[in-house]
Coordinates of C-alpha atoms in Angstrom, one line a residue:
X1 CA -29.3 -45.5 124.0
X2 CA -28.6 -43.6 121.0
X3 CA -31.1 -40.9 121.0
X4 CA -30.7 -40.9 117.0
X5 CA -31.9 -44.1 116.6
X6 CA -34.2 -45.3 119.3
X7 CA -36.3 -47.9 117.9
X8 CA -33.8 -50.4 118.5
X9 CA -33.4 -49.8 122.5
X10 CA -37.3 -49.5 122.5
X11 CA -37.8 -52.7 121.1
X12 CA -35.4 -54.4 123.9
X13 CA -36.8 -53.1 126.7
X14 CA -40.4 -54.5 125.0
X15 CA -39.2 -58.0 124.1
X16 CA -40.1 -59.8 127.6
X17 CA -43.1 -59.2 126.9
X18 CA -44.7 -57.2 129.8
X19 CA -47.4 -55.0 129.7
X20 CA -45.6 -52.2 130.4
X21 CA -42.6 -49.9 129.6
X22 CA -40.1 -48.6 131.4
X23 CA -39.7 -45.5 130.4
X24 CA -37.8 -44.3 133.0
X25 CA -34.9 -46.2 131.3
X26 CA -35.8 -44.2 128.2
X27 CA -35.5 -40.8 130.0
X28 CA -32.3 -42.1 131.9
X29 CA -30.5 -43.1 128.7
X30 CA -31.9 -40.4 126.5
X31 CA -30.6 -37.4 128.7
X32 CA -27.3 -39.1 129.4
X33 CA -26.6 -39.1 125.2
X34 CA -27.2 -35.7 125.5
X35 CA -25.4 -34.5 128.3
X36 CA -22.6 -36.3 125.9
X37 CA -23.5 -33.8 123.3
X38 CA -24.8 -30.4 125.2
X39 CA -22.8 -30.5 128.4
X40 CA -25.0 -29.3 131.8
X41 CA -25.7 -28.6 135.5
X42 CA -29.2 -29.9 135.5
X43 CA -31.6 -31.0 133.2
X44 CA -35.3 -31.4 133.5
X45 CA -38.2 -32.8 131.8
X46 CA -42.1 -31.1 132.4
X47 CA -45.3 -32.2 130.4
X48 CA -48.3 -31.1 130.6
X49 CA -51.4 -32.7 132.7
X50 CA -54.6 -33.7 132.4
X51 CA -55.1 -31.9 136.0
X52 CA -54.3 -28.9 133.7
X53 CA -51.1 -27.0 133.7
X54 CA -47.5 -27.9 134.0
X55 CA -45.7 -31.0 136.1
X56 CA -42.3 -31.8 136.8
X57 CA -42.0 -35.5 135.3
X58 CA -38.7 -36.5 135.6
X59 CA -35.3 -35.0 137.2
X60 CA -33.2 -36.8 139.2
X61 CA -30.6 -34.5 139.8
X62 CA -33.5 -31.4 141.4
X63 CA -34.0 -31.1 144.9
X64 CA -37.7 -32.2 146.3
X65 CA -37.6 -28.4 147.0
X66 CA -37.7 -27.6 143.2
X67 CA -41.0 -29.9 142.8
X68 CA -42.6 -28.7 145.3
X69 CA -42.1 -25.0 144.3
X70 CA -42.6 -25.6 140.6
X71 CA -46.4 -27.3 141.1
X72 CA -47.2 -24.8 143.9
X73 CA -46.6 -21.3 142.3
X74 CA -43.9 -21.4 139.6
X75 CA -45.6 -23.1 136.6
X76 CA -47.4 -20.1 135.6
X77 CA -44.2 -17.9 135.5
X78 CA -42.5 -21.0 133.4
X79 CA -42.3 -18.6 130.5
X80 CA -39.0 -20.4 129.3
X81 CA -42.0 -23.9 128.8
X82 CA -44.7 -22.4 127.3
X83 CA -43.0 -20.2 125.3
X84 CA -41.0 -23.4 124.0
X85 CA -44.2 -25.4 123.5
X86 CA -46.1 -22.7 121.7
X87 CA -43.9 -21.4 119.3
X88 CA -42.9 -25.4 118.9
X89 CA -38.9 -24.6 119.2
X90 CA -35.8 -24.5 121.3
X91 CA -35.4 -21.5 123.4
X92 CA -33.3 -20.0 126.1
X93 CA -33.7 -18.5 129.2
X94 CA -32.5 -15.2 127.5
X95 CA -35.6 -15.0 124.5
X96 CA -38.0 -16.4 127.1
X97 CA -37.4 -13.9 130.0
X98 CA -37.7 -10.2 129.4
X99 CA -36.5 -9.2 132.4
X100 CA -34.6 -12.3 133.9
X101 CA -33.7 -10.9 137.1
X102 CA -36.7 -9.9 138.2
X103 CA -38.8 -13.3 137.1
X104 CA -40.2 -15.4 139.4
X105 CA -38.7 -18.7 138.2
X106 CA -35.6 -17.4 137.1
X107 CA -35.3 -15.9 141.2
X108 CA -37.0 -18.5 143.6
X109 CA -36.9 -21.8 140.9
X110 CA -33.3 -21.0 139.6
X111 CA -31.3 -18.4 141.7
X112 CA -31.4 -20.7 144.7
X113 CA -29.7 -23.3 142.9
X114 CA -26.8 -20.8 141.5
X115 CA -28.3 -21.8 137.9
X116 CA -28.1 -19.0 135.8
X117 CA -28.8 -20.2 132.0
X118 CA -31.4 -22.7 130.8
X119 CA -31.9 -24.1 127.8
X120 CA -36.0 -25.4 126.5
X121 CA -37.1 -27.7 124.0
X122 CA -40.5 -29.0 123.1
X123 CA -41.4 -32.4 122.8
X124 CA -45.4 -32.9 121.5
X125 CA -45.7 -35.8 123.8
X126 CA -43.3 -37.0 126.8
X127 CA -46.0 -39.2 128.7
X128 CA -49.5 -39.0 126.7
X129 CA -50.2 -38.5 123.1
X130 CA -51.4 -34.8 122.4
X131 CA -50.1 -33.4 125.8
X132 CA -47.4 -31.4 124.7
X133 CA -44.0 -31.1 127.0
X134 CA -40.6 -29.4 127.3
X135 CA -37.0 -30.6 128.2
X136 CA -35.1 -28.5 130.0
X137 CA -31.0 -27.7 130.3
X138 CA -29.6 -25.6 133.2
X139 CA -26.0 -24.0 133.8
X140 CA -24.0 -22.1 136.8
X141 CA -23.3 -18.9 136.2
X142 CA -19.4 -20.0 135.7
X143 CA -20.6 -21.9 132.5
X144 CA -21.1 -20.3 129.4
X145 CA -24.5 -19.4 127.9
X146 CA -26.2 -22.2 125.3
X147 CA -25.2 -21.5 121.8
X148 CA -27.5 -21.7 118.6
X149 CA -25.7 -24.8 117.6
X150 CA -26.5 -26.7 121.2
X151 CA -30.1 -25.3 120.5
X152 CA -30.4 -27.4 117.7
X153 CA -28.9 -30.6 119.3
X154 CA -31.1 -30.1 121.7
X155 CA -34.1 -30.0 119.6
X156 CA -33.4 -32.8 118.0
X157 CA -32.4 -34.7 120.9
X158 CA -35.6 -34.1 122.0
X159 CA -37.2 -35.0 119.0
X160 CA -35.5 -38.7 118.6
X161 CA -36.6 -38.9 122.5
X162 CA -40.5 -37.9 121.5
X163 CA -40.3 -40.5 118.7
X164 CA -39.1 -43.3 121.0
X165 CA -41.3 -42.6 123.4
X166 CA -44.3 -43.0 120.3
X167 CA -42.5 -46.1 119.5
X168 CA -43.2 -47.2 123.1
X169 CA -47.0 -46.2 122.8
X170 CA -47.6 -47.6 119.3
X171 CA -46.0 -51.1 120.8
X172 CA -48.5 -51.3 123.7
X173 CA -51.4 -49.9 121.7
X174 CA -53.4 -52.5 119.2
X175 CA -52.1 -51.5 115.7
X176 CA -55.0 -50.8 114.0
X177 CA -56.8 -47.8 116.4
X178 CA -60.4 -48.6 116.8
X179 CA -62.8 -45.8 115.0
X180 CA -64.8 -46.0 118.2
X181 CA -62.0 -44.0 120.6
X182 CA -62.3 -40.9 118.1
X183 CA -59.3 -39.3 120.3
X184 CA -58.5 -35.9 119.5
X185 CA -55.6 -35.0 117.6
X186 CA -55.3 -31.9 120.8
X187 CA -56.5 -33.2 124.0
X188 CA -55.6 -29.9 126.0
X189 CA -56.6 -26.6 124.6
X190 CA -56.2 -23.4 126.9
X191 CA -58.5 -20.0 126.1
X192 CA -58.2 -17.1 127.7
X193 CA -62.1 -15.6 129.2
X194 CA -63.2 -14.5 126.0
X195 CA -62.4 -18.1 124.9
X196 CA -60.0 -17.3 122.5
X197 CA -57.0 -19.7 122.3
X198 CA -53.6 -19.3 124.1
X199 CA -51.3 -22.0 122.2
X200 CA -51.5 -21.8 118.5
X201 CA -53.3 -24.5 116.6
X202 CA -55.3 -25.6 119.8
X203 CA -59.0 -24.5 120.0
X204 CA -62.4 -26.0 120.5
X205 CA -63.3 -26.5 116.9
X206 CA -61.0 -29.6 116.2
X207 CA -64.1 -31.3 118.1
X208 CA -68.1 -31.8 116.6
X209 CA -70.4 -29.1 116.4
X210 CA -72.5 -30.8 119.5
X211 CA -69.1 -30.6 121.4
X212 CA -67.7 -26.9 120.9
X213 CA -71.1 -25.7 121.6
X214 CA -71.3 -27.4 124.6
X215 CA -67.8 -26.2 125.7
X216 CA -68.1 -22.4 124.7
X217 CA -71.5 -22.2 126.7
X218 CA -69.8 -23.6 129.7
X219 CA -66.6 -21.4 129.4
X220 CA -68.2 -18.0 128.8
X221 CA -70.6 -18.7 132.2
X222 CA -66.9 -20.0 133.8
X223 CA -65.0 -16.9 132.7
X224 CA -68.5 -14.6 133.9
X225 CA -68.1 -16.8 137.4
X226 CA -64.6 -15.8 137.0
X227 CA -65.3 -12.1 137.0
X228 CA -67.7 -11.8 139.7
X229 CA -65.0 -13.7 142.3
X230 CA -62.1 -13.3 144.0
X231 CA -61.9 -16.9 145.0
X232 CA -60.1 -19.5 143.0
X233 CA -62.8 -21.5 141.0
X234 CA -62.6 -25.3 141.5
X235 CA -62.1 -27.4 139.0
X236 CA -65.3 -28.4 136.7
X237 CA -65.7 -31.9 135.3
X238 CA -67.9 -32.4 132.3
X239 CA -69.6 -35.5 130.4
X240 CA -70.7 -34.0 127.6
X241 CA -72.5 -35.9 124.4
X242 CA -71.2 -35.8 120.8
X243 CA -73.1 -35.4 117.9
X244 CA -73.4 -39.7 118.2
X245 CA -74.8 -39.1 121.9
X246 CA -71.5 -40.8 122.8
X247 CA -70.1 -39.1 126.3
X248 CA -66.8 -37.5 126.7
X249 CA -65.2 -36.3 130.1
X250 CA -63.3 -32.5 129.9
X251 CA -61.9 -31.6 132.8
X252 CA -61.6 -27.8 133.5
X253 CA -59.2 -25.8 135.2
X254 CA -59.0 -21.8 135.7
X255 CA -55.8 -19.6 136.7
X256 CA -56.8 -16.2 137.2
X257 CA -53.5 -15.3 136.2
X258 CA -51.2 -16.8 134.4
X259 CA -48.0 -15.0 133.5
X260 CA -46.5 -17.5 131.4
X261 CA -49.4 -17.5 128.7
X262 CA -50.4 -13.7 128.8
X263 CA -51.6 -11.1 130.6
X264 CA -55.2 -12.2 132.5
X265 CA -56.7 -15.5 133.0
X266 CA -56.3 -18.6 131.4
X267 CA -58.4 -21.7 131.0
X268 CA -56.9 -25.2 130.6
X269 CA -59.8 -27.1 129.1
X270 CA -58.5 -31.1 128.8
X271 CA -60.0 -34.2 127.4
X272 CA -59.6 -36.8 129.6
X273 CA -57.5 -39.9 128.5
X274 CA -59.1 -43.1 128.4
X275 CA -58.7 -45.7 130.9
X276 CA -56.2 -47.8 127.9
X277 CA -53.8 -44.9 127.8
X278 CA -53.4 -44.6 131.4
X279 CA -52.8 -47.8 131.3
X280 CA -49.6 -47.3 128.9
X281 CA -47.8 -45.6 132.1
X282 CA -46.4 -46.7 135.2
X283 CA -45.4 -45.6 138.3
X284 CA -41.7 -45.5 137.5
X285 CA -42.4 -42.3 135.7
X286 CA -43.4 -40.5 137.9
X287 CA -40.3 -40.3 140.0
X288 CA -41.0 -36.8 141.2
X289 CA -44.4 -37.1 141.8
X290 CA -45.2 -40.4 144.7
X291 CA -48.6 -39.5 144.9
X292 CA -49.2 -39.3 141.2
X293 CA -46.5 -43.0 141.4
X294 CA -49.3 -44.6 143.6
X295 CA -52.3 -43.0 141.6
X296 CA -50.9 -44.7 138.7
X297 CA -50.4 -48.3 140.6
X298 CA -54.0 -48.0 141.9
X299 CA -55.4 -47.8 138.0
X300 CA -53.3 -50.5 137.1
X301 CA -54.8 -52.6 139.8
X302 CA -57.7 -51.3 138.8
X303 CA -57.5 -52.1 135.2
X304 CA -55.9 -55.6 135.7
X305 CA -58.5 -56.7 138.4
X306 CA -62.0 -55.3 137.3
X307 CA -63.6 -58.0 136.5
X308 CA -63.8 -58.9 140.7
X309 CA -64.4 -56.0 141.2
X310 CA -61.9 -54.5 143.8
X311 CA -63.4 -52.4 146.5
X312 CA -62.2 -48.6 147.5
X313 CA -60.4 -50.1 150.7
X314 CA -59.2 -52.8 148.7
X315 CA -57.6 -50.4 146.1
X316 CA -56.3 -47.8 148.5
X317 CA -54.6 -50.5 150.7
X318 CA -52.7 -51.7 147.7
X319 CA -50.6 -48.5 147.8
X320 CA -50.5 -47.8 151.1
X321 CA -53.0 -45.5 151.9
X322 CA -56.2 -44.6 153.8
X323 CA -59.5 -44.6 151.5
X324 CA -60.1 -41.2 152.6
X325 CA -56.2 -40.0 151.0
X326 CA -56.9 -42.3 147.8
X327 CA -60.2 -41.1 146.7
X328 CA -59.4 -37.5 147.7
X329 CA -56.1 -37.7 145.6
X330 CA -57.2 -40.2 142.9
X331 CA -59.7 -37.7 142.4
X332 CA -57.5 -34.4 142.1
X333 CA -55.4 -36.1 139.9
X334 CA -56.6 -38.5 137.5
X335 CA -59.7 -35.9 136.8
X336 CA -62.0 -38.9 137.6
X337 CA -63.0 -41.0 141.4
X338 CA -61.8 -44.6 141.5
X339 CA -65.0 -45.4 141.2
X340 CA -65.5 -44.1 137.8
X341 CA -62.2 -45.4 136.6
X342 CA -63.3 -48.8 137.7
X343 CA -66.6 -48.5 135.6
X344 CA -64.7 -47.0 132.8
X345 CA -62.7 -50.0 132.8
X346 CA -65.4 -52.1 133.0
X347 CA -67.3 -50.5 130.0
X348 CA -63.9 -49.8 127.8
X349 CA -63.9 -54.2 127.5
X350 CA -67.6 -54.2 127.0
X351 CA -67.0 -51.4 123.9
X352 CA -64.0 -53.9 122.6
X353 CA -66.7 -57.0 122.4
X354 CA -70.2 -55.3 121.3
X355 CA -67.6 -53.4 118.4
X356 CA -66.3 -57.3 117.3
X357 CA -70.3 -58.2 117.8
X358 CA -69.3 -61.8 118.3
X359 CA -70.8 -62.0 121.9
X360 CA -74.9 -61.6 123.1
X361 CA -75.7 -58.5 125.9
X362 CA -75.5 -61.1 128.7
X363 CA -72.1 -62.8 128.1
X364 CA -70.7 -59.0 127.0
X365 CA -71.6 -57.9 130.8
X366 CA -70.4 -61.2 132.5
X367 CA -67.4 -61.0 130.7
X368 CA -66.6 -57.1 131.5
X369 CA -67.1 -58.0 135.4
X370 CA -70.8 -56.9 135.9
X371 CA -73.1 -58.4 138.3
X372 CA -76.1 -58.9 135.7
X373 CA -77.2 -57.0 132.5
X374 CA -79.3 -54.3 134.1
X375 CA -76.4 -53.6 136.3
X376 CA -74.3 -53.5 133.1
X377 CA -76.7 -51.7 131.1
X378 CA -77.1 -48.9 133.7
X379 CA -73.4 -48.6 134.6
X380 CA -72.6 -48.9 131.0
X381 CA -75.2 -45.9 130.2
X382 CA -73.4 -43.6 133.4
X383 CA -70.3 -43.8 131.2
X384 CA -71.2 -43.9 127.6
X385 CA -73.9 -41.9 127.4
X386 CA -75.9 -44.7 125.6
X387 CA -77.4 -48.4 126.0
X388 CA -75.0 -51.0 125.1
X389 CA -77.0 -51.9 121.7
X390 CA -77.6 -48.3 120.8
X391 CA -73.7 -48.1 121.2
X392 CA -72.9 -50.9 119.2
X393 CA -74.9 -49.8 116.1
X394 CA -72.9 -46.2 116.9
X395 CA -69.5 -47.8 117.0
X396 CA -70.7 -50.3 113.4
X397 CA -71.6 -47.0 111.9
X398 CA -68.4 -45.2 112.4
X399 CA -65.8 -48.3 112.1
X400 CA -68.1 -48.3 108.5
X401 CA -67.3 -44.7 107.4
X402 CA -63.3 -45.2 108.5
X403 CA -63.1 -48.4 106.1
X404 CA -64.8 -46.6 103.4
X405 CA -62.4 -43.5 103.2

């Protein structure tokens, strides 16, 4: 693929028709035009997670070693990332490190490997709109530093690769974006404990009043909690209401330290994607990651099948695991049980018919796999924060305002 001009590959790989994408092909293709272009040892591709923090998502040439070190204890001294992704520009090893020797990554991540110079780029979304990312190019010490003019092929490589990979999303995504979703523009916002933000342009007040309130309460008693231990907090997950009543699922996570983003602690504070945008991913990007692979199989299955509904065994069998494993891991890393998922699925095609209003309550909850409508009016309640008609005149209300602007 020419990484200058995507659309045309994209549109290839979507013309059989399937749901999905492979975007593994798109990675594959994209870094082998620019290996053309910036020569390399390695080359590497991270994004950021709704689990909060920093994942490996695709590198073929690393070592299972490298994956394991980076999500264990290396992310957080991944200044050659973060500084790429919040200054939004290419970067090397040498502006990102100010000490290289005595780094973490650049010693354990790098040294092992005889790679000595690195290269960063940040891409705003590599695997889910608004979670920014980074691509990465490495080189032996017998190779010769990246230049300024390599800089900028990489960043535009990167760039041509972040606007395929929209291409990709905008394909499998209905083309006129319901008012209903209200996503926001920066799902992941990181504060340090005095809540102030760590990546420029990302704070708590691109949501409602209702919302940031809620959000800054809960931080500043997280950041006290903080304080007073020396134990790692676990993550918090919050359904919180908007100034509609409608629910929305943050996920937090706490570092105590964090290198990468400043001295002290940092806060990863992440709004959950909806069950349709997981659904935009499959396991062949996750190459790196199996578990993650078979988390993202299980939702598929999940999303394809809910109107049966499949059980926990059921769902955990289909990629090979116990029901203990898959609801423990499902859990960790989707932000969410497979439960919830399920009913969130469930509930997202009940929202797509009460929005269109061309179906009653009872045929709305048959259709979305629900046993009867008090089944579906509770379930739909757990996850919405409302009753299916008090949601419907909500979701009227604001498709309303967007066609009047």
């Amino acid at each position: 693929m020419n990484v200058l001009n995507p659309s045309t590959a994209i549109l290839k790989l979507v013309s059989d028709g399937q749901s999905g994408i492979n975007r593994a092909d798109i990675y594959r293709q994209a870094m082998e035009a620019l290996l053309k272009q910036v020569p390399a040892e390695q080359f590497a591709i991270f994004t950021t997670m709704p689990r909060g923090g920093l994942q490996l998502l695709y590198a073929p040439r690393q070592s299972d070693r490298f994956n394991r070190l980076y999500h264990r204890d290396m992310q957080g001294y991944d200044f050659l990332s973060w500084q790429a992704i919040g200054q939004n520009r290419s970067i090397t090893e040498a502006e990102a490190f100010a000490n290289p020797q005595h780094n973490p990554y650049m010693a354990q991540v790098m040294g092992p490997q005889q790679l000595c110079y690195a290269a960063a780029a940040q891409m705003p979304g590599p695997l889910l709109d608004g979670f920014p990312g980074v691509v990465h190019l490495y080189r032996s010490e017998g190779q010769a530093p990246f230049s300024a003019a390599e800089l900028s092929e990489l960043a535009a490589a990167a760039s041509k690769l972040n606007d395929a990979l929209q291409e990709a999303r905008r394909v499998m995504e209905a083309p006129d974006e319901e008012a209903w979703l209200h996503r926001p523009r920066h799902p992941l916002v990181v504060v340090d404990e005095r809540i102030q933000p760590l990546l420029a342009g990302r704070d708590l007040s691109q949501f409602d009043s209702r919302l940031s309130q809620q959000l800054n309460h809960h931080l500043r008693n997280r950041g006290e909690a903080m304080r007073k231990s020396d134990q790692p907090l676990a993550p918090d997950r919050l359904a919180l209401p908007d100034s509609h009543g409608d629910l929305w699922l943050f996920r937090i996570v706490s570092h105590s330290a964090y290198p990468a983003l400043g001295p002290g602690a940092a806060i990863f504070v992440v709004a959950l994607p909806d069950c349709r945008q997981w659904d935009q991913l499959g396991p062949d990007l996750f190459p790196a990651d199996q578990d993650m692979a078979k988390m993202v199989e299980a939702m598929d299955y999940l999303a394809r099948e809910f109107c049966r509904p499949p059980t926990l065994r059921q769902a955990a069998a289909r990629v090979h695991l116990s029901a203990f494993y898959f609801q423990r891991r499902f859990t960790e890393l989707v932000g969410v049980s497979p439960k919830h998922f399920l009913v969130e699925c469930q509930s997202f095609r009940a929202k797509e018919q009460l929005a269109l209003g061309h179906k009653n309550l009872q045929q709305v909850a048959r259709d979305s796999g629900f046993a009867h409508q008090s089944h579906f009016t509770s379930r739909f309640r757990q996850v919405s924060g409302l009753t299916p008609r008090r949601w419907a005149n909500m979701a009227k209300n604001l498709q309303g305002a967007k066609a009047s602007q």
